[in-house]
Amino acid sequence: EVQLVESGGGLVQPGGSLRLSCAASGFTFSNNAMSWVRQAPGKGLEWVSRISGRSFMTSYADSVKGRFTISRDNAKNTLYLQMNSLKPEDTAVYYCATGWNELGTKGQGTQVTVSS
């Protein structure tokens, strides 16, 4: 059974940083591209970033480019999202998901709140 468990969310002031983690199990992690998506209150899912299985390719939404960095550790079956220079509009529940263009299994999410 594919399982994805996000962690690392919390309350941070504007301009601050957070590092999200996603622990994966139940599938061959290194063979799968992975993505981060988010859902702000009252809005739909927004794709944030993605990374290929061997980390050769990464891609970012324009809204986070230059501030967020996606990475993975295939030895630890873990996906990361380093978020710097956070803005109030980054407030959302963040989910990791399998896939590059088409997303598969999604985790339960971790809340990120950016507020002073």
Short mmCIF file of C-alpha atoms in Angstrom, two decimals:
data_model
loop_
_atom_site.label_atom_id
_atom_site.label_comp_id
_atom_site.label_asym_id
_atom_site.label_seq_id
_atom_site.Cartn_x
_atom_site.Cartn_y
_atom_site.Cartn_z
CA GLU A 1 0.00 0.00 0.00
CA VAL A 2 1.36 3.38 -1.01
CA GLN A 3 1.70 5.70 1.98
CA LEU A 4 2.87 9.31 2.06
CA VAL A 5 3.22 11.14 5.37
CA GLU A 6 3.99 14.86 5.37
CA SER A 7 5.51 16.73 8.30
CA GLY A 8 7.26 19.99 9.09
CA GLY A 9 4.42 22.47 8.76
CA GLY A 10 3.65 25.15 11.30
CA LEU A 11 3.20 28.84 11.98
CA VAL A 12 5.92 31.13 10.66
CA GLN A 13 6.27 34.88 10.25
CA PRO A 14 6.49 36.46 6.80
CA GLY A 15 10.03 36.16 5.50
CA GLY A 16 10.65 33.02 7.51
CA SER A 17 11.52 29.50 6.43
CA LEU A 18 10.17 26.00 6.83
CA ARG A 19 11.28 22.62 5.57
CA LEU A 20 8.58 20.10 4.76
CA SER A 21 9.26 16.37 4.61
CA CYS A 22 7.31 13.54 3.05
CA ALA A 23 8.07 9.99 4.13
CA ALA A 24 7.14 7.46 1.47
CA SER A 25 6.52 3.73 1.75
CA GLY A 26 4.83 0.91 -0.12
CA PHE A 27 6.42 1.53 -3.52
CA THR A 28 9.80 1.93 -5.18
CA PHE A 29 10.39 5.55 -4.32
CA SER A 30 13.39 6.12 -6.58
CA ASN A 31 11.42 4.99 -9.65
CA ASN A 32 8.77 7.66 -9.20
CA ALA A 33 8.61 11.36 -9.84
CA MET A 34 7.16 13.24 -6.89
CA SER A 35 5.28 16.49 -6.54
CA TRP A 36 4.21 19.00 -3.94
CA VAL A 37 0.79 20.59 -4.22
CA ARG A 38 -1.05 22.93 -1.87
CA GLN A 39 -4.57 24.01 -1.09
CA ALA A 40 -5.27 27.42 0.39
CA PRO A 41 -8.47 28.04 2.37
CA GLY A 42 -11.42 28.18 0.02
CA LYS A 43 -9.33 27.45 -3.07
CA GLY A 44 -8.54 24.46 -5.25
CA LEU A 45 -5.38 22.40 -5.39
CA GLU A 46 -2.37 24.29 -6.73
CA TRP A 47 0.68 22.51 -8.05
CA VAL A 48 3.88 23.81 -6.40
CA SER A 49 6.86 21.76 -7.53
CA ARG A 50 7.97 18.39 -8.86
CA ILE A 51 11.12 16.31 -9.12
CA SER A 52 12.09 13.33 -11.22
CA GLY A 53 13.01 10.00 -9.68
CA ARG A 54 16.76 10.54 -9.79
CA SER A 55 16.53 14.30 -9.19
CA PHE A 56 17.72 15.11 -12.73
CA MET A 57 14.73 17.35 -13.39
CA THR A 58 12.86 19.80 -11.19
CA SER A 59 10.11 22.25 -11.92
CA TYR A 60 8.42 25.05 -9.96
CA ALA A 61 5.30 27.13 -10.13
CA ASP A 62 6.03 30.77 -10.91
CA SER A 63 4.56 31.76 -7.55
CA VAL A 64 7.34 29.92 -5.65
CA LYS A 65 10.26 29.99 -8.09
CA GLY A 66 13.42 31.30 -6.44
CA ARG A 67 12.00 30.82 -2.94
CA PHE A 68 11.24 27.08 -2.71
CA THR A 69 13.57 24.16 -3.39
CA ILE A 70 12.43 20.59 -3.90
CA SER A 71 14.77 17.70 -3.18
CA ARG A 72 14.70 14.04 -2.33
CA ASP A 73 16.79 11.41 -0.57
CA ASN A 74 16.10 8.09 -2.24
CA ALA A 75 18.12 6.23 0.39
CA LYS A 76 15.67 7.50 3.01
CA ASN A 77 12.55 7.37 0.81
CA THR A 78 11.93 10.99 1.69
CA LEU A 79 10.88 14.04 -0.30
CA TYR A 80 11.59 17.58 0.90
CA LEU A 81 10.43 21.11 0.22
CA GLN A 82 12.61 23.91 1.55
CA MET A 83 10.53 27.07 1.71
CA ASN A 84 12.26 30.40 2.20
CA SER A 85 11.04 34.00 2.15
CA LEU A 86 7.56 32.83 3.00
CA LYS A 87 4.62 35.09 2.27
CA PRO A 88 1.10 35.15 3.73
CA GLU A 89 -0.19 33.88 0.39
CA ASP A 90 1.83 30.70 0.92
CA THR A 91 -0.59 29.75 3.70
CA ALA A 92 -2.11 26.41 2.74
CA VAL A 93 -2.21 22.71 3.44
CA TYR A 94 0.75 21.19 1.63
CA TYR A 95 0.56 17.69 0.20
CA CYS A 96 3.13 15.45 -1.40
CA ALA A 97 1.96 13.22 -4.21
CA THR A 98 3.34 10.66 -6.59
CA GLY A 99 3.68 11.63 -10.22
CA TRP A 100 4.97 14.30 -12.59
CA ASN A 101 2.11 15.42 -14.87
CA GLU A 102 -0.63 13.23 -13.52
CA LEU A 103 -0.71 12.97 -9.75
CA GLY A 104 -1.42 9.71 -7.98
CA THR A 105 -1.55 9.03 -4.29
CA LYS A 106 -1.56 12.07 -2.01
CA GLY A 107 -0.66 12.29 1.65
CA GLN A 108 -2.80 13.70 4.44
CA GLY A 109 -1.12 17.08 4.26
CA THR A 110 0.65 19.44 6.64
CA GLN A 111 -0.60 22.93 7.48
CA VAL A 112 1.63 25.92 6.76
CA THR A 113 0.49 29.26 8.12
CA VAL A 114 2.41 32.44 7.34
CA SER A 115 1.30 35.26 9.59
CA SER A 116 2.67 37.94 11.84
#
